[in-house]
């Protein structure tokens, strides 16, 4: 058996196997529609204006319930804010100051706070999971740092869920305190529709339709999950080009060295 | 990696033209491979440099507006205590009227401050690294009314200069800048 | 072969006291290699390089990793976000594990096709199986470290397998955990083992190469080396060929790492471990899927079908036994296959069986990724049955009755005749 036949056969097996897998994968919740994101593909980059709008949506809407634990204020410089702007953004948040000189963290029953600094984590809405559940009918709003990496459909899934609220089909049995959303696993979600037209007033003047906000905040969350994406792709293109040159040279040298064997 | 495998000692059995071409090919392949290996080493080396979260803490901004004349605060910067004192005019005067020959580590008071009333220095005794006393009212300030290190009895004056005791040098001044009249950035 | 004479005085001084240069010269430069090796022989040295890449990236990751249940997940994310080039090193390590298994599986199937496990290479093959086992343990430990949902639940499910050991199973599981569930003590010891085991692999690889260089490399014809005319020195012929292969490998490896780094991973592992919530499906990494399928293949009424088996073996137990047997059985292969002919090239029936066996393993991998129910369960059972049927029944039978084709006279003669074949159309 020669190499070609072997490779062809192996290829056929893999093809069949992957086809079967693809057939299997469809099922469960409605698959989210694939949107055209600026950061898709090997050359795609984030749209900084969109990320800033997305941050605004997160900050003004989502952050009421959802933490974004892996992001620090200083990270916002990466989406186009200057260090001065970041300082101001951070200072708007009240961060628990920790024990004071007398070892106290509370004063008159209130947590002692200080203004946020760029090196602080983005302020968390609740002190702990139990507090988050208590405020949300027992449901825990998940942390948003890695949402697009934590779902197979990624960023498309987030934007689909945010725009997927509908009235349940007639006769559909809804559980108490749940909302119908075809894109969510089980089609019932504990989060009420968070976005309505003009829920925020965009700084850059873009019309804040619910659809626009959903897409913007999804892009922001994609950045939050993979802030290294642009560096990664840029490096990738350089490295692959370099390796093609090196490998071609190695192949030419191999041919030459082997020319006296066959 | 690829570079090391193609050694220079390829036997050239083939004559003339082929040989030079192979040599040229060999040299360029080894060079490109060596460049690749060198570049590949960089991410590993760079990984050990201070990371973004460490660098974010490398400078500290301090609001001075709440400090009154004759009062000191201790701030933390890169894991070390920084003494910040708003000096009284008497302290400034006594610090600037010292003869250089009386000093172990001669330094003008003016060279140790950016604004005469604000003295900013690292609060670690230059002898063996203890934290000198004198920051809080009521603490011993030593014979020169500045700071006193209780470990081995070093006395510092109102400019933080060593005057008496085993310490060899004045208290160190960290790099700092006034952002505006009432706040500084250390580092 | 004679020892080389060293011109450099320092090299000579060292070499007379510790012949490390002579040793390296013999095994990396002079090593007489069959001149007819095809590209399927690239993967052995490639695996050595991947091991080095994995150890290097792993050590640098450990500089920033914290093995504590409260901090592990965040420390990995800090590596991804704040540590200089941390994301690159971490993705290289993560995808390197997948590449390691991909290449090791190709390497194993190459050995199966060309009969590389047969005398005098039985021990070489068994050491190889040992390397595979330690690799699996290392990969499993490593997957737990990021402390995501799949880390936690994978660790829980796999460590629970040991509960099937009669009488002391439950105690052993508690001993493995260092507690009453997968928790901080478990994470700590897994980190320690994940750092240790690669060096065990390194030692086994050394033995593997030693055994190889004693028996010499097999080749696509599967016939023995008859003299110097059959071989060429390892350097420069195979150093350059392996370097070229490494270049091709790097393009694939870095292409995946830099453009689609999470392709081979599971999204659930980007959710922090939560002992109170089990993911909808617990799926191991792709390289464990065939074994996972075997684990789940045993029917509950297994004992009813084969009433002769001791009653204490229930479905769970037999699944676990089968899974470990599926790997350990490979150690017996040199004795199950009695055929004197090594290469499947000259074994028409075995060659067909080989491809069916490869397809069977791919089917097992595919079944392992699916929930064990309905058709999937039946396909899994058939494929599991075939796996053992092939190794335990078909291979011995075929090796006894198969009529093999005539072997060529020598490696050199075969290479020469191929050369004329190629030249004919050119004239």
CSV table of C-alpha atoms in Angstrom, one decimal, chain B residues 3-93:
chain,number,residue,atom,x,y,z
B,3,UNK,CA,18.8,24.8,13.0
B,4,UNK,CA,20.8,22.4,15.2
B,5,UNK,CA,19.9,19.3,13.2
B,6,UNK,CA,21.5,20.4,10.0
B,7,UNK,CA,25.1,20.3,11.0
B,8,UNK,CA,27.8,21.9,8.8
B,9,UNK,CA,29.4,18.5,8.1
B,10,UNK,CA,27.2,17.4,5.2
B,11,UNK,CA,29.5,15.3,3.1
B,12,UNK,CA,29.5,16.7,-0.4
B,13,UNK,CA,29.7,13.7,-2.7
B,14,UNK,CA,28.4,15.6,-5.7
B,15,UNK,CA,30.8,17.8,-7.7
B,16,UNK,CA,31.0,21.5,-8.6
B,17,UNK,CA,27.7,23.3,-9.2
B,18,UNK,CA,25.6,21.0,-7.0
B,19,UNK,CA,28.0,21.4,-4.1
B,20,UNK,CA,27.8,25.2,-4.1
B,21,UNK,CA,24.1,25.2,-4.4
B,22,UNK,CA,23.8,22.8,-1.5
B,23,UNK,CA,26.1,24.9,0.6
B,24,UNK,CA,24.1,28.0,-0.2
B,25,UNK,CA,20.9,26.1,0.6
B,26,UNK,CA,22.4,24.7,3.8
B,27,UNK,CA,23.6,28.1,5.0
B,28,UNK,CA,20.3,29.8,4.3
B,29,UNK,CA,18.3,27.0,5.9
B,30,UNK,CA,20.4,26.9,9.0
B,31,UNK,CA,20.3,30.7,9.3
B,32,UNK,CA,16.5,30.9,8.9
B,33,UNK,CA,16.1,28.0,11.4
B,34,UNK,CA,18.4,29.7,13.9
B,35,UNK,CA,16.5,33.0,13.6
B,36,UNK,CA,13.3,31.0,14.2
B,37,UNK,CA,14.7,29.3,17.3
B,38,UNK,CA,15.9,32.7,18.7
B,39,UNK,CA,12.5,34.3,18.2
B,40,UNK,CA,10.8,31.3,19.8
B,41,UNK,CA,12.9,31.8,22.9
B,42,UNK,CA,11.5,35.4,23.4
B,43,UNK,CA,8.0,34.6,24.7
B,44,UNK,CA,9.6,32.3,27.3
B,45,UNK,CA,12.1,35.0,28.5
B,46,UNK,CA,9.4,37.7,28.4
B,47,UNK,CA,7.0,35.6,30.4
B,48,UNK,CA,9.3,36.0,33.4
B,49,UNK,CA,9.2,39.9,33.2
B,50,UNK,CA,6.8,41.7,35.5
B,51,UNK,CA,3.2,41.1,34.2
B,52,UNK,CA,0.6,43.7,33.5
B,53,UNK,CA,-1.1,43.3,36.9
B,54,UNK,CA,2.3,43.7,38.7
B,55,UNK,CA,3.1,46.8,36.5
B,56,UNK,CA,-0.3,48.3,37.3
B,57,UNK,CA,0.7,48.4,41.0
B,58,UNK,CA,4.2,49.7,40.2
B,59,UNK,CA,3.1,53.3,40.7
B,60,UNK,CA,0.9,54.7,43.5
B,61,UNK,CA,-1.0,57.9,43.5
B,62,UNK,CA,-1.5,59.6,46.8
B,63,UNK,CA,-3.8,62.4,47.7
B,64,UNK,CA,-2.0,64.8,50.0
B,65,UNK,CA,-4.9,67.2,50.6
B,66,UNK,CA,-5.9,65.7,54.0
B,67,UNK,CA,-2.4,65.9,55.5
B,68,UNK,CA,-1.9,68.9,57.8
B,69,UNK,CA,1.3,70.7,58.6
B,70,UNK,CA,3.4,68.7,61.0
B,71,UNK,CA,1.6,65.4,60.1
B,72,UNK,CA,2.9,62.3,58.5
B,73,UNK,CA,1.3,59.4,56.6
B,74,UNK,CA,2.8,56.1,55.6
B,75,UNK,CA,1.8,54.8,52.1
B,76,UNK,CA,2.7,51.5,50.5
B,77,UNK,CA,4.6,51.4,47.3
B,78,UNK,CA,6.0,48.3,45.7
B,79,UNK,CA,5.7,46.5,49.0
B,80,UNK,CA,7.6,49.1,50.9
B,81,UNK,CA,6.5,51.8,53.3
B,82,UNK,CA,6.8,55.4,52.0
B,83,UNK,CA,7.0,58.2,54.6
B,84,UNK,CA,5.3,61.4,53.5
B,85,UNK,CA,5.5,64.4,55.8
B,86,UNK,CA,4.2,67.9,55.5
B,87,UNK,CA,7.0,69.7,57.3
B,88,UNK,CA,6.6,72.7,59.5
B,89,UNK,CA,8.6,75.8,58.7
B,90,UNK,CA,10.9,75.2,61.8
B,91,UNK,CA,11.6,71.7,60.5
B,92,UNK,CA,12.5,73.0,57.0
B,93,UNK,CA,14.7,75.7,58.6
